[in-house]
CSV table of C-alpha atoms in Angstrom, one decimal:
chain,number,residue,atom,x,y,z
A,965,MET,CA,97.7,39.4,115.1
A,966,THR,CA,94.2,40.5,116.2
A,967,GLY,CA,94.4,38.2,119.1
A,968,LYS,CA,97.7,39.7,120.2
A,969,LEU,CA,96.2,43.2,119.8
A,970,ILE,CA,93.3,42.2,122.0
A,971,LYS,CA,95.7,40.7,124.6
A,972,HIS,CA,97.8,43.9,124.8
A,973,ASP,CA,94.7,46.2,124.8
A,974,LEU,CA,93.2,44.2,127.7
A,975,ILE,CA,96.5,44.5,129.6
A,976,ALA,CA,96.6,48.3,128.9
A,977,GLY,CA,93.0,48.6,130.2
A,978,ALA,CA,93.8,46.6,133.3
A,979,ARG,CA,96.8,48.9,134.0
A,980,ARG,CA,94.7,52.0,133.6
A,981,MET,CA,91.6,50.9,135.5
A,982,GLY,CA,93.2,48.3,137.9
A,983,ASN,CA,93.2,50.7,140.9
A,984,ILE,CA,89.4,51.4,140.9
A,985,TYR,CA,88.6,47.7,140.7
A,986,LEU,CA,91.1,47.0,143.4
A,987,ALA,CA,89.3,49.7,145.5
A,988,ALA,CA,85.9,48.0,144.8
A,989,PHE,CA,87.4,44.6,145.8
A,990,ILE,CA,88.7,46.1,149.1
A,991,ALA,CA,85.4,47.8,149.8
A,992,CYS,CA,83.5,44.5,149.3
A,993,GLY,CA,86.0,42.8,151.7
A,994,ALA,CA,85.5,45.5,154.2
A,995,MET,CA,81.7,45.2,153.9
A,996,LEU,CA,81.9,41.5,154.6
A,997,LEU,CA,84.2,42.0,157.5
A,998,SER,CA,82.0,44.6,159.0
A,999,ALA,CA,79.2,42.0,159.3
A,1000,PHE,CA,81.2,40.7,162.4
A,1001,LEU,CA,81.1,44.1,164.0
A,1002,LYS,CA,78.2,45.4,166.1
A,1003,SER,CA,78.4,49.0,164.7
A,1004,GLY,CA,75.5,49.6,162.3
A,1005,PHE,CA,77.2,52.8,161.2
A,1006,LEU,CA,80.3,51.0,160.0
A,1007,ARG,CA,78.2,48.5,158.1
A,1008,PHE,CA,76.3,51.4,156.5
A,1009,LEU,CA,79.6,53.1,155.7
A,1010,CYS,CA,81.1,50.0,154.0
A,1011,SER,CA,77.9,49.3,152.0
A,1012,ALA,CA,77.7,52.9,150.8
A,1013,ALA,CA,81.4,52.7,149.8
A,1014,VAL,CA,80.7,49.7,147.7
A,1015,ILE,CA,77.8,51.4,145.8
A,1016,VAL,CA,79.8,54.7,145.4
A,1017,ILE,CA,82.9,52.9,144.2
A,1018,ALA,CA,80.9,50.9,141.7
A,1019,PHE,CA,79.4,54.1,140.2
A,1020,ILE,CA,82.9,55.7,140.1
A,1021,ALA,CA,84.2,52.6,138.3
A,1022,VAL,CA,81.6,53.2,135.5
A,1023,ILE,CA,82.7,56.8,135.2
A,1024,VAL,CA,86.4,56.0,135.4
A,1025,THR,CA,85.9,53.2,132.8
A,1026,PHE,CA,84.3,55.6,130.3
A,1027,VAL,CA,86.9,58.3,130.8
A,1028,SER,CA,89.7,55.6,130.4
A,1029,VAL,CA,88.0,54.3,127.2
A,1030,VAL,CA,88.0,57.8,125.7
A,1031,PHE,CA,91.5,58.9,126.8
A,1032,GLY,CA,93.1,55.4,126.3
A,1033,ALA,CA,91.8,55.0,122.7
A,1034,ASN,CA,92.7,58.6,121.8
A,1035,LYS,CA,96.2,58.3,123.2
A,1036,SER,CA,97.0,54.8,121.8
A,1037,LEU,CA,95.5,55.4,118.4
A,1038,PHE,CA,96.1,59.1,117.6
A,1039,GLY,CA,98.3,60.4,120.4
A,1040,ARG,CA,102.0,59.8,121.0
A,1041,GLU,CA,101.5,56.0,121.5
A,1042,GLY,CA,100.1,56.0,117.9
A,1043,TYR,CA,103.7,56.0,116.7
A,1044,LEU,CA,103.8,52.4,117.9
A,1045,THR,CA,100.2,51.2,117.2
A,1046,GLN,CA,100.0,52.8,113.7
A,1047,THR,CA,103.4,51.2,112.7
A,1048,LEU,CA,102.4,47.7,113.7
A,1049,PRO,CA,102.0,45.3,110.8
A,1050,VAL,CA,98.3,44.9,111.4
A,1051,ARG,CA,95.2,46.0,109.5
A,1052,THR,CA,93.5,49.2,110.7
A,1053,SER,CA,90.3,47.2,110.9
A,1054,SER,CA,92.0,44.9,113.4
A,1055,LEU,CA,93.3,47.9,115.4
A,1056,ILE,CA,89.8,49.5,115.7
A,1057,PHE,CA,88.1,46.1,116.3
A,1058,SER,CA,90.5,45.4,119.2
A,1059,LYS,CA,89.9,48.8,120.7
A,1060,TRP,CA,86.1,48.3,120.4
A,1061,LEU,CA,86.1,44.8,121.8
A,1062,THR,CA,88.3,45.5,124.8
A,1063,SER,CA,86.7,48.9,125.6
A,1064,SER,CA,83.3,47.2,125.5
A,1065,PHE,CA,84.6,44.5,127.8
A,1066,TRP,CA,85.7,47.0,130.4
A,1067,VAL,CA,82.4,48.9,130.1
A,1068,LEU,CA,80.5,45.6,130.6
A,1069,ILE,CA,82.7,44.8,133.6
A,1070,SER,CA,81.9,48.2,135.2
A,1071,TYR,CA,78.1,47.6,134.6
A,1072,ALA,CA,78.4,44.2,136.1
A,1073,LEU,CA,80.2,45.7,139.1
A,1074,VAL,CA,77.3,48.1,139.7
A,1075,ALA,CA,74.8,45.2,139.4
A,1076,VAL,CA,76.8,43.0,141.7
A,1077,ALA,CA,77.2,45.9,144.2
A,1078,PHE,CA,73.4,46.5,144.4
A,1079,VAL,CA,72.6,42.8,144.7
A,1080,GLY,CA,75.4,42.3,147.1
A,1081,VAL,CA,74.3,45.1,149.4
A,1082,PHE,CA,70.7,44.0,149.2
A,1083,VAL,CA,71.5,40.5,150.1
A,1084,TYR,CA,73.9,41.7,152.8
A,1085,TRP,CA,71.3,43.8,154.5
A,1086,THR,CA,68.4,41.4,154.2
A,1087,SER,CA,70.2,38.1,155.0
A,1088,GLU,CA,70.6,38.9,158.7
A,1089,ASN,CA,66.8,39.0,159.4
A,1090,GLN,CA,66.0,36.8,156.4
A,1091,ASP,CA,63.5,39.3,155.0
A,1092,GLY,CA,65.0,39.2,151.5
A,1093,ALA,CA,62.5,36.6,150.3
A,1094,GLU,CA,59.7,38.6,151.8
A,1095,ILE,CA,60.7,41.8,149.9
A,1096,TYR,CA,61.0,39.8,146.7
A,1097,ASP,CA,57.4,38.4,147.2
A,1098,MET,CA,56.1,41.8,148.0
A,1099,ILE,CA,57.5,43.3,144.7
A,1100,TYR,CA,56.1,40.3,142.8
A,1101,GLN,CA,52.6,40.7,144.4
A,1102,LEU,CA,52.7,44.4,143.7
A,1103,LEU,CA,53.4,43.8,140.0
A,1104,GLN,CA,50.6,41.2,139.9
A,1105,GLY,CA,48.3,43.8,141.4
A,1106,PHE,CA,48.8,45.7,138.1
A,1107,GLY,CA,47.4,42.7,136.3
A,1108,ILE,CA,50.8,41.6,134.8
A,1109,GLY,CA,51.4,37.9,134.2
A,1110,ALA,CA,53.5,35.0,135.5
A,1111,GLU,CA,56.9,35.0,137.3
A,1112,SER,CA,58.6,33.4,134.3
A,1113,ILE,CA,57.6,36.3,132.1
A,1114,TYR,CA,59.5,38.7,134.4
A,1115,GLN,CA,62.5,36.5,134.4
A,1116,LYS,CA,62.6,36.4,130.6
A,1117,TYR,CA,61.9,40.2,130.5
A,1118,LEU,CA,64.8,40.9,132.9
A,1119,ILE,CA,67.2,38.7,130.9
A,1120,VAL,CA,66.2,40.2,127.5
A,1121,SER,CA,66.4,43.7,128.9
A,1122,ALA,CA,69.9,43.0,130.4
A,1123,VAL,CA,71.1,41.6,127.0
A,1124,ILE,CA,69.8,44.6,125.2
A,1125,GLY,CA,71.3,46.9,127.8
A,1126,LEU,CA,74.8,45.3,127.3
A,1127,PHE,CA,74.3,45.4,123.5
A,1128,ASN,CA,73.6,49.2,123.8
A,1129,ALA,CA,76.7,49.6,125.9
A,1130,CYS,CA,78.8,48.0,123.1
A,1131,ILE,CA,77.1,50.2,120.5
A,1132,PHE,CA,77.9,53.3,122.6
A,1133,VAL,CA,81.6,52.4,122.7
A,1134,MET,CA,81.6,52.4,118.9
A,1135,PHE,CA,80.0,55.8,119.0
A,1136,ILE,CA,82.8,56.9,121.2
A,1137,LEU,CA,85.5,55.5,118.9
A,1138,PHE,CA,83.9,57.2,115.9
A,1139,ALA,CA,83.8,60.6,117.8
A,1140,ILE,CA,87.4,60.3,118.8
A,1141,THR,CA,88.5,59.5,115.2
A,1142,LEU,CA,86.4,62.5,113.9
A,1143,SER,CA,88.1,64.8,116.5
A,1144,ASN,CA,91.5,63.8,115.1
A,1145,ILE,CA,90.9,64.7,111.5
A,1146,ARG,CA,90.8,67.9,109.6
A,1147,PRO,CA,88.8,70.2,109.9
A,1148,PHE,CA,87.1,68.6,112.9
A,1149,HIS,CA,90.3,68.5,115.1
A,1150,ARG,CA,90.0,72.2,115.8
A,1151,LEU,CA,87.7,71.7,118.8
A,1152,GLY,CA,90.2,69.4,120.6
A,1153,SER,CA,89.0,67.3,123.5
A,1154,PHE,CA,85.7,69.2,123.6
A,1155,GLY,CA,85.2,68.0,120.0
A,1156,VAL,CA,85.0,64.3,121.2
A,1157,ILE,CA,82.1,65.2,123.6
A,1158,LEU,CA,80.4,67.3,120.9
A,1159,TYR,CA,80.7,64.7,118.1
A,1160,LEU,CA,79.6,62.0,120.5
A,1161,MET,CA,76.5,64.0,121.6
A,1162,LEU,CA,75.7,64.8,117.9
A,1163,THR,CA,76.1,61.1,116.9
A,1164,VAL,CA,73.9,59.9,119.7
A,1165,ALA,CA,71.3,62.6,119.0
A,1166,VAL,CA,71.1,61.9,115.2
A,1167,ILE,CA,70.9,58.1,115.7
A,1168,GLN,CA,68.4,58.4,118.5
A,1169,GLY,CA,66.2,60.7,116.4
A,1170,ALA,CA,66.4,58.3,113.4
A,1171,THR,CA,65.5,55.4,115.7
A,1172,TYR,CA,62.3,57.2,116.9
A,1173,GLY,CA,61.5,58.0,113.3
A,1174,LEU,CA,61.9,54.4,112.3
A,1175,GLU,CA,59.9,53.1,115.2
A,1176,SER,CA,56.9,55.2,114.1
A,1177,LEU,CA,57.2,53.8,110.6
A,1178,CYS,CA,57.8,50.1,111.5
A,1179,ASP,CA,57.6,49.1,115.2
A,1180,VAL,CA,59.2,45.7,115.6
A,1181,THR,CA,58.4,44.4,119.0
A,1182,LEU,CA,59.6,41.5,121.1
A,1183,LEU,CA,56.7,39.8,122.8
A,1184,ILE,CA,57.5,38.0,126.0
A,1185,GLN,CA,55.0,35.4,127.1
A,1186,GLU,CA,55.1,32.3,129.2
A,1187,SER,CA,55.2,30.2,126.1
A,1188,GLY,CA,58.3,32.0,124.8
A,1189,ILE,CA,59.7,35.1,123.1
A,1190,THR,CA,58.4,36.1,119.6
A,1191,MET,CA,59.0,39.0,117.3
A,1192,LEU,CA,55.9,40.8,116.0
A,1193,VAL,CA,55.0,43.9,113.9
A,1194,ASP,CA,51.2,43.4,114.0
A,1195,GLN,CA,50.0,46.0,116.5
A,1196,ALA,CA,46.6,44.3,117.0
A,1197,ALA,CA,48.2,41.0,117.9
A,1198,ILE,CA,50.6,42.7,120.3
A,1199,SER,CA,47.8,44.6,122.1
A,1200,ASN,CA,45.9,41.3,122.4
A,1201,ALA,CA,48.9,39.5,123.9
A,1202,VAL,CA,49.6,42.4,126.4
A,1203,GLN,CA,46.0,42.2,127.6
A,1204,ASN,CA,46.7,38.6,128.4
A,1205,GLY,CA,49.7,39.4,130.6
A,1206,ALA,CA,52.6,39.5,128.0
A,1207,LEU,CA,55.4,42.0,128.3
A,1208,THR,CA,56.9,43.9,125.3
A,1209,ILE,CA,60.3,45.4,124.4
A,1210,GLY,CA,60.8,47.6,121.3
A,1211,PHE,CA,63.3,46.0,118.9
A,1212,THR,CA,63.4,48.4,115.9
A,1213,GLY,CA,66.1,50.5,117.6
A,1214,VAL,CA,68.2,47.4,118.3
A,1215,TYR,CA,68.2,46.4,114.6
A,1216,PHE,CA,68.8,49.9,113.4
A,1217,LYS,CA,71.7,50.6,115.9
A,1218,ALA,CA,73.3,47.3,115.0
A,1219,ILE,CA,73.4,48.3,111.3
A,1220,VAL,CA,74.6,51.8,112.2
A,1221,THR,CA,77.4,50.4,114.4
A,1222,VAL,CA,78.7,48.3,111.5
A,1223,PHE,CA,78.5,51.4,109.3
A,1224,LEU,CA,80.4,53.5,111.9
A,1225,TYR,CA,83.0,50.8,112.3
A,1226,ILE,CA,83.7,50.8,108.5
A,1227,LEU,CA,83.7,54.6,108.5
A,1228,THR,CA,86.1,54.8,111.5
A,1229,VAL,CA,88.5,52.4,109.7
A,1230,GLN,CA,88.3,54.4,106.5
A,1231,LEU,CA,88.9,57.7,108.2
A,1232,THR,CA,91.9,56.3,110.1
A,1233,GLU,CA,93.4,54.8,107.0
A,1234,THR,CA,93.0,57.9,104.9
A,1235,LYS,CA,92.8,61.1,107.0
A,1236,ILE,CA,94.9,60.7,110.1
A,1237,ASN,CA,98.0,62.7,110.8
A,1238,LEU,CA,99.9,61.7,113.9
A,1239,LYS,CA,101.0,64.9,115.7
B,125,MET,CA,116.6,49.5,87.7
B,126,ALA,CA,113.5,47.4,88.6
B,127,GLU,CA,111.0,48.8,91.1
B,128,THR,CA,111.9,46.3,93.7
B,129,GLU,CA,115.6,47.3,93.6
B,130,TYR,CA,114.6,50.7,95.0
B,131,ALA,CA,114.1,50.8,98.8
B,132,ILE,CA,112.0,53.9,98.4
B,133,LYS,CA,110.3,55.3,95.3
B,134,VAL,CA,108.3,58.6,95.8
B,135,ARG,CA,106.4,60.3,93.0
B,136,ASN,CA,104.7,63.7,93.2
B,137,LEU,CA,104.3,63.6,97.0
B,138,ASN,CA,102.3,66.6,98.4
B,139,LYS,CA,101.5,67.2,102.0
B,140,SER,CA,100.2,70.2,103.9
B,141,TYR,CA,98.8,70.5,107.4
B,142,VAL,CA,97.3,73.9,106.7
B,143,LYS,CA,95.6,74.8,103.5
B,144,GLY,CA,97.9,76.8,101.2
B,145,ARG,CA,101.0,76.0,103.2
B,146,PRO,CA,102.6,72.9,101.8
B,147,VAL,CA,105.2,71.0,103.8
B,148,LEU,CA,106.1,68.8,100.9
B,149,GLU,CA,105.4,69.9,97.4
B,150,ASP,CA,105.6,67.7,94.4
B,151,VAL,CA,108.4,65.7,95.9
B,152,SER,CA,109.8,62.8,93.8
B,153,PHE,CA,112.9,60.8,94.4
B,154,ASP,CA,114.3,57.2,94.4
B,155,ILE,CA,116.6,55.6,97.0
B,156,PRO,CA,118.4,52.4,95.9
B,157,GLU,CA,118.4,49.4,98.2
B,158,GLY,CA,121.3,49.0,100.7
B,159,LYS,CA,122.1,52.6,101.2
B,160,ILE,CA,122.8,54.6,104.4
B,161,VAL,CA,120.9,57.8,103.6
B,162,GLY,CA,121.4,61.1,105.3
B,163,LEU,CA,118.1,63.0,105.3
B,164,LEU,CA,119.2,66.6,105.7
B,165,GLY,CA,117.6,70.0,105.7
B,166,PRO,CA,116.8,73.0,107.9
B,167,ASN,CA,114.1,73.0,110.6
B,168,GLY,CA,110.6,72.8,109.1
B,169,CYS,CA,111.7,71.6,105.7
B,170,GLY,CA,109.6,68.4,105.9
B,171,LYS,CA,112.1,65.7,107.1
B,172,THR,CA,109.9,64.5,109.9
B,173,THR,CA,106.8,64.6,107.8
B,174,LEU,CA,108.5,62.6,105.1
B,175,LEU,CA,109.6,59.9,107.6
B,176,LYS,CA,106.1,59.8,109.2
B,177,ILE,CA,104.5,59.3,105.7
B,178,LEU,CA,107.0,56.5,104.9
B,179,SER,CA,106.4,54.8,108.2
B,180,GLY,CA,102.6,54.9,107.9
B,181,CYS,CA,101.9,57.4,110.6
B,182,ILE,CA,100.5,60.0,108.2
B,183,HIS,CA,97.8,58.9,105.8
B,184,ASP,CA,96.5,62.3,104.6
B,185,TYR,CA,98.7,63.0,101.6
B,186,SER,CA,98.6,62.8,97.8
B,187,GLY,CA,101.2,61.1,95.5
B,188,LYS,CA,102.6,57.7,95.1
B,189,ILE,CA,105.0,55.9,97.5
B,190,ILE,CA,106.5,52.5,97.0
B,191,ILE,CA,108.6,50.9,99.7
B,192,ASN,CA,110.5,47.7,98.8
B,193,GLY,CA,108.0,47.1,95.9
B,194,ASN,CA,104.9,47.7,98.0
B,195,PRO,CA,102.7,50.8,98.8
B,196,PRO,CA,102.6,51.7,102.5
B,197,GLY,CA,100.6,49.2,104.4
B,198,VAL,CA,100.7,46.0,106.5
B,199,VAL,CA,103.5,44.5,104.3
B,200,THR,CA,105.8,47.5,104.4
B,201,LYS,CA,105.2,48.0,108.2
B,202,ALA,CA,106.3,44.5,108.8
B,203,SER,CA,109.7,45.3,107.2
B,204,THR,CA,110.1,48.9,108.3
B,205,ALA,CA,111.6,50.0,111.6
B,206,PHE,CA,110.7,53.5,112.6
B,207,LEU,CA,112.2,55.6,115.4
B,208,PRO,CA,110.2,58.8,115.9
B,209,ASP,CA,111.7,61.9,117.5
B,210,SER,CA,109.5,61.7,120.5
B,211,THR,CA,108.7,59.2,123.2
B,212,TYR,CA,106.0,56.8,122.1
B,213,LEU,CA,106.0,54.0,124.6
B,214,ALA,CA,103.1,53.7,127.1
B,215,ASP,CA,103.8,55.1,130.6
B,216,TYR,CA,103.0,51.8,132.2
B,217,PHE,CA,105.5,49.9,130.1
B,218,ARG,CA,108.7,48.6,131.7
B,219,THR,CA,111.6,47.9,129.4
B,220,ILE,CA,110.8,44.2,129.4
B,221,ASP,CA,107.2,44.9,128.5
B,222,ALA,CA,108.3,46.9,125.5
B,223,ILE,CA,110.6,44.1,124.4
B,224,ASP,CA,107.8,41.5,124.7
B,225,TYR,CA,105.5,43.8,122.8
B,226,PHE,CA,107.9,44.1,119.9
B,227,ASN,CA,108.6,40.4,120.1
B,228,ASP,CA,104.9,39.7,119.8
B,229,PHE,CA,104.3,41.8,116.7
B,230,PHE,CA,107.5,41.9,114.7
B,231,TYR,CA,108.7,38.6,113.3
B,232,ASP,CA,112.1,40.2,112.5
B,233,PHE,CA,112.6,41.2,116.2
B,234,ASP,CA,115.6,39.5,118.0
B,235,LYS,CA,114.7,39.4,121.7
B,236,ASN,CA,118.2,38.1,122.7
B,237,LYS,CA,119.8,41.0,120.9
B,238,ALA,CA,117.5,43.4,122.7
B,239,MET,CA,118.4,41.9,126.1
B,240,GLU,CA,122.1,42.3,125.2
B,241,PHE,CA,121.5,46.0,124.5
B,242,VAL,CA,119.7,46.3,127.8
B,243,GLN,CA,122.8,45.1,129.6
B,244,ARG,CA,125.1,47.2,127.4
B,245,PHE,CA,123.1,50.3,128.2
B,246,HIS,CA,123.0,49.4,131.9
B,247,LEU,CA,119.2,49.6,131.9
B,248,ASP,CA,117.0,47.8,134.4
B,249,PRO,CA,114.5,45.7,132.4
B,250,LYS,CA,111.9,46.1,135.2
B,251,GLN,CA,112.1,49.9,135.4
B,252,LYS,CA,109.0,51.7,134.2
B,253,ILE,CA,109.5,53.9,131.2
B,254,LYS,CA,107.8,56.9,132.9
B,255,THR,CA,110.5,56.8,135.7
B,256,MET,CA,113.3,57.0,133.2
B,257,SER,CA,115.2,60.1,132.1
B,258,LYS,CA,114.7,61.3,128.5
B,259,GLY,CA,118.1,59.9,127.6
B,260,MET,CA,117.2,56.4,129.0
B,261,GLN,CA,113.9,56.5,127.2
B,262,GLU,CA,115.6,57.2,123.9
B,263,LYS,CA,118.0,54.3,124.5
B,264,VAL,CA,115.1,51.9,125.1
B,265,GLN,CA,113.4,53.1,121.9
B,266,LEU,CA,116.7,52.8,119.9
B,267,LEU,CA,117.4,49.3,121.2
B,268,LEU,CA,113.9,48.2,120.2
B,269,VAL,CA,114.4,49.5,116.6
B,270,MET,CA,117.9,48.2,116.2
B,271,SER,CA,117.0,44.7,117.5
B,272,ARG,CA,114.9,44.3,114.3
B,273,LYS,CA,116.2,42.8,111.1
B,274,ALA,CA,114.2,45.3,109.0
B,275,ARG,CA,114.6,46.0,105.3
B,276,LEU,CA,114.2,49.7,105.9
B,277,TYR,CA,115.2,51.7,109.0
B,278,LEU,CA,113.8,55.2,109.4
B,279,LEU,CA,115.4,57.1,112.2
B,280,ASP,CA,114.2,60.7,113.0
B,281,GLU,CA,117.0,62.7,114.8
B,282,PRO,CA,118.4,59.7,116.8
B,283,LEU,CA,121.2,61.9,118.0
B,284,GLY,CA,119.1,64.9,118.7
B,285,GLY,CA,119.1,65.1,122.5
B,286,VAL,CA,122.3,63.1,123.1
B,287,ASP,CA,125.6,64.4,124.6
B,288,PRO,CA,128.7,64.2,122.4
B,289,ALA,CA,130.2,61.3,124.4
B,290,ALA,CA,127.1,59.2,124.0
B,291,ARG,CA,126.6,60.3,120.4
B,292,GLU,CA,129.6,58.2,119.1
B,293,ASN,CA,128.4,55.1,121.0
B,294,ILE,CA,124.9,55.4,119.6
B,295,LEU,CA,126.1,56.0,116.1
B,296,ASN,CA,128.4,53.0,116.4
B,297,LEU,CA,125.4,51.0,117.6
B,298,ILE,CA,123.3,52.0,114.7
B,299,MET,CA,125.9,51.4,112.1
B,300,SER,CA,127.0,48.0,113.5
B,301,ASN,CA,123.5,46.6,114.1
B,302,TYR,CA,121.4,47.5,111.1
B,303,ALA,CA,120.6,44.4,109.1
B,304,GLU,CA,122.9,43.8,106.1
B,305,LYS,CA,121.6,44.9,102.7
B,306,SER,CA,119.0,47.0,104.5
B,307,THR,CA,118.4,50.7,103.8
B,308,LEU,CA,118.9,53.2,106.6
B,309,MET,CA,117.5,56.7,106.3
B,310,LEU,CA,118.5,59.0,109.1
B,311,SER,CA,117.5,62.6,109.6
B,312,THR,CA,120.0,64.9,111.3
B,313,HIS,CA,121.4,68.4,111.5
B,314,MET,CA,124.8,67.0,112.5
B,315,VAL,CA,126.2,66.9,109.0
B,316,ASN,CA,129.9,66.9,110.1
B,317,ASP,CA,129.5,64.1,112.7
B,318,LEU,CA,127.8,61.8,110.2
B,319,GLU,CA,129.6,62.6,106.9
B,320,SER,CA,131.7,59.5,107.0
B,321,SER,CA,128.7,57.2,107.8
B,322,PHE,CA,126.5,58.2,104.9
B,323,ASN,CA,126.8,56.9,101.3
B,324,HIS,CA,123.8,58.7,100.0
B,325,ILE,CA,122.3,62.1,100.9
B,326,LEU,CA,118.8,63.6,100.4
B,327,ILE,CA,118.6,67.3,101.1
B,328,LEU,CA,115.1,68.8,101.5
B,329,GLY,CA,114.5,72.6,101.6
B,330,HIS,CA,111.1,74.3,101.7
B,331,GLY,CA,109.3,71.1,100.8
B,332,HIS,CA,111.4,70.3,97.8
B,333,VAL,CA,114.2,67.8,97.1
B,334,LEU,CA,117.3,70.0,96.6
B,335,VAL,CA,119.9,67.2,96.4
B,336,ASN,CA,119.5,63.5,95.9
B,337,THR,CA,122.9,61.9,95.2
B,338,SER,CA,125.6,59.5,96.4
B,339,VAL,CA,128.2,60.8,98.7
B,340,ASP,CA,130.8,59.7,96.1
B,341,ASN,CA,129.4,62.2,93.7
B,342,VAL,CA,129.7,64.9,96.3
B,343,ARG,CA,133.3,64.0,97.0
B,344,LYS,CA,134.1,64.0,93.3
B,345,SER,CA,133.0,67.7,93.2
B,346,GLY,CA,135.7,68.3,95.8
B,347,LYS,CA,133.3,69.7,98.4
B,348,SER,CA,132.4,68.4,101.9
B,349,LEU,CA,128.8,67.5,102.8
B,350,GLU,CA,128.6,70.6,105.0
B,351,GLU,CA,129.7,72.9,102.1
B,352,VAL,CA,127.1,71.3,99.8
B,353,PHE,CA,124.5,71.6,102.5
B,354,LYS,CA,125.2,75.3,103.1
B,355,GLU,CA,125.3,76.0,99.4
B,356,VAL,CA,121.9,74.5,98.6
B,357,ILE,CA,120.2,75.6,101.7
B,358,GLY,CA,121.5,79.1,101.1
B,359,ASN,CA,120.1,79.0,97.6
B,360,ASP,CA,116.8,77.7,98.9
B,361,TRP,CA,116.4,80.6,101.3
B,362,GLU,CA,117.3,83.0,98.5
B,363,VAL,CA,114.5,81.5,96.4
B,364,ASP,CA,112.1,82.4,99.1
């Protein structure tokens, strides 16, 4: 049943957000076609459109996640979803998974748009490789290590970024649920934003507090990636060209996300009144 | 009578949306299996709330509910068909999408029967729900519910916004298509139109059960359902 829920939630997301991704696809096509034109202005216009549409896609995706989840779980569509013979945990899990999927797709669109536009503008005079070398030499000028370290750093940062996006989606689902139960429902749609901000603020504050108590760090070196808490060893490795990424927050947010998921399921099972 | 022989068993059910203003107050009743139950009562007496609780749309209540031997949950939802009084299908759904959706989730859903209803109602399976009139939307929702072989049907005002000519057709459709031995609970204000269809009535007033009896018992008293309805509702208002 969870698989069927995921299938239908993905379809619902595609129906809600399909137009903006179609617009992005058309803009990319127009950008590629404009390469055959002599007009630099048209090429600029198409490239700018790709970037702007990619950013709009992120905003539209987040707005759709909020309104879609609210409507389908606690709005009038809730009369269908809440009467399906599925566990509430499956309902929430499906919403979280599919919403995260669309958020990640929108992030990927922004990344592809930037890389695509960069390649598009630099490929003609083949100065892309030169720019890349220039950036790398600039970083080496700061005394930072080998190319493989940057590659690993970028990959790990991207994975953590995507992980944070999925966590943020759970915060959104929790805020939506909270804004649909008594007495928190009084603030309406504004409540979703307020409870989301409060959730983020509390968890971010707790993360900073935890980091000062126990700073778990990912150390990225040529030889590999290691997890350390020994500050002296970390400083030593950094002096030898290693890069670091704080990991305490990742651990903590993962635990908080599981807790919020359980709490969201519990609140939905015991406190929800469909209007 | 064993607990499983009751389609619905409710004990000490309390529900309020606003503190100090109960919609249902200490409600207790039993409905035997296989009955066609008329859920009657004035506006605001708690009929819709009761149906929402039984269907699993409202979770915030106190009291005990048993549906076909189980508390409300995944098991009861699998065997309960609920028709709310408002449109609940997603705007992007076409009739065929809604049918496929029900077919995916409800094992008791008969897709062929649903397609027969689509033809009978002259509906276009590819028309989007949002482009349909309210009457057409209600027909789609009704065909989805009546294409299930559920053990319990909960219908909230299925004849509410329907013209008198269509009313009889819809009533016939409900009565001739609900699964045999199932229980059908139908809320309505149209006591006269439905008197011959019911074999059990549950009258709510001001959050309390005022009458819970078989229609045979009502007839034995020599009164019509409407007379009984007016009598008890009148008393209920007097209490207030």
